[in-house]
CSV table of C-alpha atoms in Angstrom, one decimal:
chain,number,residue,atom,x,y,z
O,511,UNK,CA,98.1,85.7,116.6
O,512,UNK,CA,95.6,87.1,114.1
O,513,UNK,CA,96.3,90.6,112.9
O,514,UNK,CA,93.8,93.3,112.3
O,515,UNK,CA,91.0,91.8,110.2
O,516,UNK,CA,88.6,93.8,108.1
O,517,UNK,CA,85.5,92.8,106.2
O,518,UNK,CA,84.4,92.7,103.5
O,519,UNK,CA,87.6,93.0,101.4
O,520,UNK,CA,85.7,94.4,98.4
O,521,UNK,CA,82.4,96.1,98.0
O,522,UNK,CA,80.4,97.8,95.2
O,523,UNK,CA,77.6,100.2,96.1
O,524,UNK,CA,75.4,102.6,94.3
O,525,UNK,CA,75.2,106.3,94.9
O,526,UNK,CA,72.9,107.1,97.7
O,527,UNK,CA,73.2,103.8,99.4
O,528,UNK,CA,74.5,103.1,102.9
O,529,UNK,CA,77.5,100.9,103.7
O,530,UNK,CA,78.9,99.3,106.9
O,531,UNK,CA,82.5,98.2,107.2
O,532,UNK,CA,83.8,96.1,110.0
O,533,UNK,CA,87.1,95.7,111.8
O,534,UNK,CA,88.4,93.4,114.5
O,535,UNK,CA,91.6,94.7,116.3
O,536,UNK,CA,94.5,92.6,117.5
O,537,UNK,CA,93.6,90.8,120.7
O,538,UNK,CA,94.4,93.1,123.7
O,539,UNK,CA,94.3,96.3,121.6
O,540,UNK,CA,91.6,98.7,122.9
O,541,UNK,CA,92.2,101.5,120.3
O,542,UNK,CA,90.8,101.3,116.8
O,543,UNK,CA,91.2,104.0,114.1
O,544,UNK,CA,89.7,104.4,110.6
O,545,UNK,CA,91.5,105.9,107.6
O,546,UNK,CA,90.4,106.6,104.1
O,547,UNK,CA,92.9,106.2,101.3
O,548,UNK,CA,91.9,107.6,97.9
O,549,UNK,CA,93.9,106.3,95.0
O,550,UNK,CA,97.2,108.1,94.6
O,551,UNK,CA,97.1,109.7,98.1
O,552,UNK,CA,98.1,109.0,101.6
O,553,UNK,CA,95.6,107.7,104.1
O,554,UNK,CA,93.4,110.4,105.8
O,555,UNK,CA,92.3,110.0,109.4
O,556,UNK,CA,88.5,109.5,109.9
O,557,UNK,CA,88.0,108.4,113.5
O,558,UNK,CA,89.6,106.9,116.5
O,559,UNK,CA,87.8,105.0,119.3
O,560,UNK,CA,89.3,103.9,122.6
O,561,UNK,CA,87.4,101.9,125.2
O,562,UNK,CA,84.2,102.5,123.2
O,563,UNK,CA,84.6,106.3,123.3
O,564,UNK,CA,85.3,108.5,120.3
O,565,UNK,CA,88.7,110.1,120.9
O,566,UNK,CA,89.1,112.0,117.6
O,567,UNK,CA,87.4,112.8,114.4
O,568,UNK,CA,88.9,113.9,111.1
O,569,UNK,CA,87.6,116.4,108.6
O,570,UNK,CA,84.8,114.2,107.2
O,571,UNK,CA,81.1,115.0,106.9
O,572,UNK,CA,78.4,113.7,109.2
O,573,UNK,CA,77.6,111.0,106.7
O,574,UNK,CA,80.5,109.1,108.2
O,575,UNK,CA,80.0,107.6,111.7
O,576,UNK,CA,81.5,104.8,113.7
O,577,UNK,CA,81.2,102.9,116.9
O,578,UNK,CA,83.2,100.5,119.0
O,579,UNK,CA,81.7,97.4,120.7
O,580,UNK,CA,82.5,95.9,124.1
O,581,UNK,CA,84.8,93.4,122.4
O,582,UNK,CA,86.7,96.4,120.9
O,583,UNK,CA,85.7,95.6,117.3
O,584,UNK,CA,84.4,98.5,115.3
O,585,UNK,CA,82.1,99.5,112.5
O,586,UNK,CA,82.4,102.4,110.1
O,587,UNK,CA,79.1,103.5,108.6
O,588,UNK,CA,78.8,105.8,105.6
O,589,UNK,CA,75.4,107.1,104.5
O,590,UNK,CA,74.2,108.6,101.2
O,591,UNK,CA,77.3,107.4,99.4
O,592,UNK,CA,78.9,109.6,96.8
O,593,UNK,CA,81.2,108.7,93.9
O,594,UNK,CA,84.0,110.4,95.8
O,595,UNK,CA,83.6,108.0,98.7
O,596,UNK,CA,85.3,105.3,96.5
O,597,UNK,CA,88.5,104.5,98.3
O,598,UNK,CA,90.4,101.9,100.4
O,599,UNK,CA,89.2,102.1,104.0
O,600,UNK,CA,91.8,101.0,106.5
O,601,UNK,CA,91.4,100.1,110.1
O,602,UNK,CA,94.3,100.2,112.5
O,603,UNK,CA,94.6,99.1,116.1
O,604,UNK,CA,97.0,100.0,118.8
O,605,UNK,CA,98.1,99.0,122.3
O,606,UNK,CA,99.7,102.4,122.9
O,607,UNK,CA,101.8,104.8,120.9
O,608,UNK,CA,105.1,103.3,122.0
O,609,UNK,CA,104.1,100.3,119.9
O,610,UNK,CA,102.6,102.2,116.9
O,611,UNK,CA,99.6,101.2,114.9
O,612,UNK,CA,99.0,97.9,113.1
O,613,UNK,CA,96.8,98.2,109.9
O,614,UNK,CA,94.5,95.7,108.4
O,615,UNK,CA,94.4,95.0,104.6
O,616,UNK,CA,91.5,97.3,104.1
O,617,UNK,CA,88.1,97.3,102.4
O,618,UNK,CA,88.0,98.5,98.8
O,619,UNK,CA,84.8,100.4,98.4
O,620,UNK,CA,83.6,101.3,94.9
O,621,UNK,CA,80.6,103.6,94.5
O,622,UNK,CA,79.0,103.6,91.1
S,413,UNK,CA,100.1,122.2,111.6
S,414,UNK,CA,102.3,119.3,112.3
S,415,UNK,CA,103.0,117.3,109.1
S,416,UNK,CA,105.5,115.4,107.0
S,417,UNK,CA,106.4,115.8,103.4
S,418,UNK,CA,107.8,113.4,100.9
S,419,UNK,CA,109.5,115.4,98.2
S,420,UNK,CA,109.8,112.6,95.6
S,421,UNK,CA,106.8,111.0,94.0
S,422,UNK,CA,109.0,108.2,92.6
S,423,UNK,CA,112.4,106.6,93.2
S,424,UNK,CA,114.0,104.2,90.8
S,425,UNK,CA,117.0,102.2,91.7
S,426,UNK,CA,118.8,99.1,90.4
S,427,UNK,CA,118.8,95.9,92.5
S,428,UNK,CA,121.8,95.8,94.8
S,429,UNK,CA,122.1,99.6,94.9
S,430,UNK,CA,121.4,101.7,98.0
S,431,UNK,CA,117.9,102.9,98.4
S,432,UNK,CA,116.9,106.2,100.0
S,433,UNK,CA,113.3,107.5,100.4
S,434,UNK,CA,113.2,111.1,101.7
S,435,UNK,CA,110.9,112.6,104.4
S,436,UNK,CA,111.0,115.9,106.1
S,437,UNK,CA,108.9,116.9,109.0
S,438,UNK,CA,107.3,120.0,110.5
S,439,UNK,CA,106.6,119.1,114.1
S,440,UNK,CA,106.8,121.2,117.3
S,441,UNK,CA,108.3,119.5,120.3
S,442,UNK,CA,109.5,115.9,120.1
S,443,UNK,CA,108.3,114.2,117.0
S,444,UNK,CA,106.9,110.7,116.7
S,445,UNK,CA,107.9,109.6,113.2
S,446,UNK,CA,107.0,106.4,111.3
S,447,UNK,CA,107.6,104.6,108.0
S,448,UNK,CA,105.0,102.3,106.5
S,449,UNK,CA,105.1,100.3,103.2
S,450,UNK,CA,102.1,99.4,101.1
S,451,UNK,CA,102.1,96.6,98.5
S,452,UNK,CA,99.5,96.7,95.7
S,453,UNK,CA,95.9,96.2,97.0
S,454,UNK,CA,97.2,95.7,100.5
S,455,UNK,CA,97.1,97.6,103.8
S,456,UNK,CA,100.0,99.4,105.4
S,457,UNK,CA,102.9,97.4,106.9
S,458,UNK,CA,104.9,99.0,109.7
S,459,UNK,CA,108.6,99.3,109.0
S,460,UNK,CA,110.0,101.4,111.9
S,461,UNK,CA,109.4,104.3,114.2
S,462,UNK,CA,111.3,107.1,116.0
S,463,UNK,CA,110.1,108.3,119.3
S,464,UNK,CA,113.2,109.1,121.2
S,465,UNK,CA,116.7,107.8,121.7
S,466,UNK,CA,119.3,106.9,119.0
S,467,UNK,CA,119.0,108.8,115.8
S,468,UNK,CA,119.6,105.7,113.7
S,469,UNK,CA,116.5,103.5,113.9
S,470,UNK,CA,116.6,99.9,112.5
S,471,UNK,CA,113.4,98.3,111.3
S,472,UNK,CA,111.9,95.4,109.4
S,473,UNK,CA,113.2,93.9,106.1
S,474,UNK,CA,116.7,95.5,106.5
S,475,UNK,CA,115.4,99.1,106.4
S,476,UNK,CA,116.7,101.8,108.7
S,477,UNK,CA,116.0,105.5,109.1
S,478,UNK,CA,118.1,108.4,110.4
S,479,UNK,CA,116.4,111.1,112.5
S,480,UNK,CA,118.2,114.5,111.8
S,481,UNK,CA,116.9,117.3,114.0
S,482,UNK,CA,118.9,120.0,112.3
S,483,UNK,CA,117.6,119.1,108.9
S,484,UNK,CA,114.2,118.1,110.2
S,485,UNK,CA,114.5,114.9,108.1
S,486,UNK,CA,113.7,111.2,108.7
S,487,UNK,CA,115.0,109.5,105.5
S,488,UNK,CA,114.4,105.8,105.0
S,489,UNK,CA,117.4,103.8,103.8
S,490,UNK,CA,118.3,100.3,102.7
S,491,UNK,CA,122.0,99.5,101.8
S,492,UNK,CA,121.1,97.0,99.0
S,493,UNK,CA,117.7,97.2,97.4
S,494,UNK,CA,115.8,94.1,96.2
S,495,UNK,CA,113.2,93.8,93.5
S,496,UNK,CA,110.7,92.8,96.2
S,497,UNK,CA,111.2,96.2,97.8
S,498,UNK,CA,109.2,97.8,95.0
S,499,UNK,CA,106.2,99.3,96.7
S,500,UNK,CA,104.6,102.5,98.0
S,501,UNK,CA,106.3,104.0,101.0
S,502,UNK,CA,104.7,106.4,103.5
S,503,UNK,CA,106.2,108.6,106.1
S,504,UNK,CA,103.9,109.6,109.0
S,505,UNK,CA,103.9,111.7,112.1
S,506,UNK,CA,101.7,111.7,115.2
S,507,UNK,CA,100.6,115.3,115.8
S,508,UNK,CA,98.5,114.2,118.8
S,509,UNK,CA,98.0,111.0,120.6
S,510,UNK,CA,95.4,109.5,118.3
S,511,UNK,CA,95.9,110.6,114.7
S,512,UNK,CA,98.6,109.6,112.2
S,513,UNK,CA,99.3,112.2,109.6
S,514,UNK,CA,100.8,110.7,106.4
S,515,UNK,CA,102.8,112.1,103.6
S,516,UNK,CA,101.7,111.7,100.0
S,517,UNK,CA,103.8,108.6,99.5
S,518,UNK,CA,106.8,107.7,97.3
S,519,UNK,CA,106.6,104.9,94.8
S,520,UNK,CA,109.8,102.8,94.8
S,521,UNK,CA,110.7,100.8,91.7
S,522,UNK,CA,113.7,98.4,92.0
S,523,UNK,CA,114.7,97.1,88.6
S,524,UNK,CA,116.5,93.8,88.2
């Protein structure tokens, strides 16, 4: 079975631009979460979606948005990119909490 | 706030020696606790979790963790470390049913 897949793996953007990151969960997983990991820190929660509804949002500005599609894949959008948005963006899917979260390999975003 | 703390930024051990990575938690009620490992430029890999039951939890790659309620700790252990265990280790808790809260991480270096 395929794990959680994320695309692209690497991305370089200029300040002020917009970016879209994509995530496909493990088959059968209806929950998708997004995390931001800045170099040298632990991952920080951005969003969780379940059955296409937002279940939770972390302490991130409105420039960050996400959505989940009927096939349970998800997109994370970031507008008006700042240098500080440079990070590894991780997607995780879950069947339920008894099974924990499975993470993808992430998208490395560099803002210049 | 419900959280975990990893008091050591780095742990260095010789191959074949026991490895311990420390984690303490501050969680009300019954905690959900996790350990993840991250190799360079990769996503997070699940090692083990504690939800309820036996205080000694066995996980992947020969790792185990002991839940200690009196000391509010959930230390990760491996009896005999390998050079390939060198990585970044994260302890995490689940303060609600959708958001993982991670520690700052501990870098483990196993020397040959």
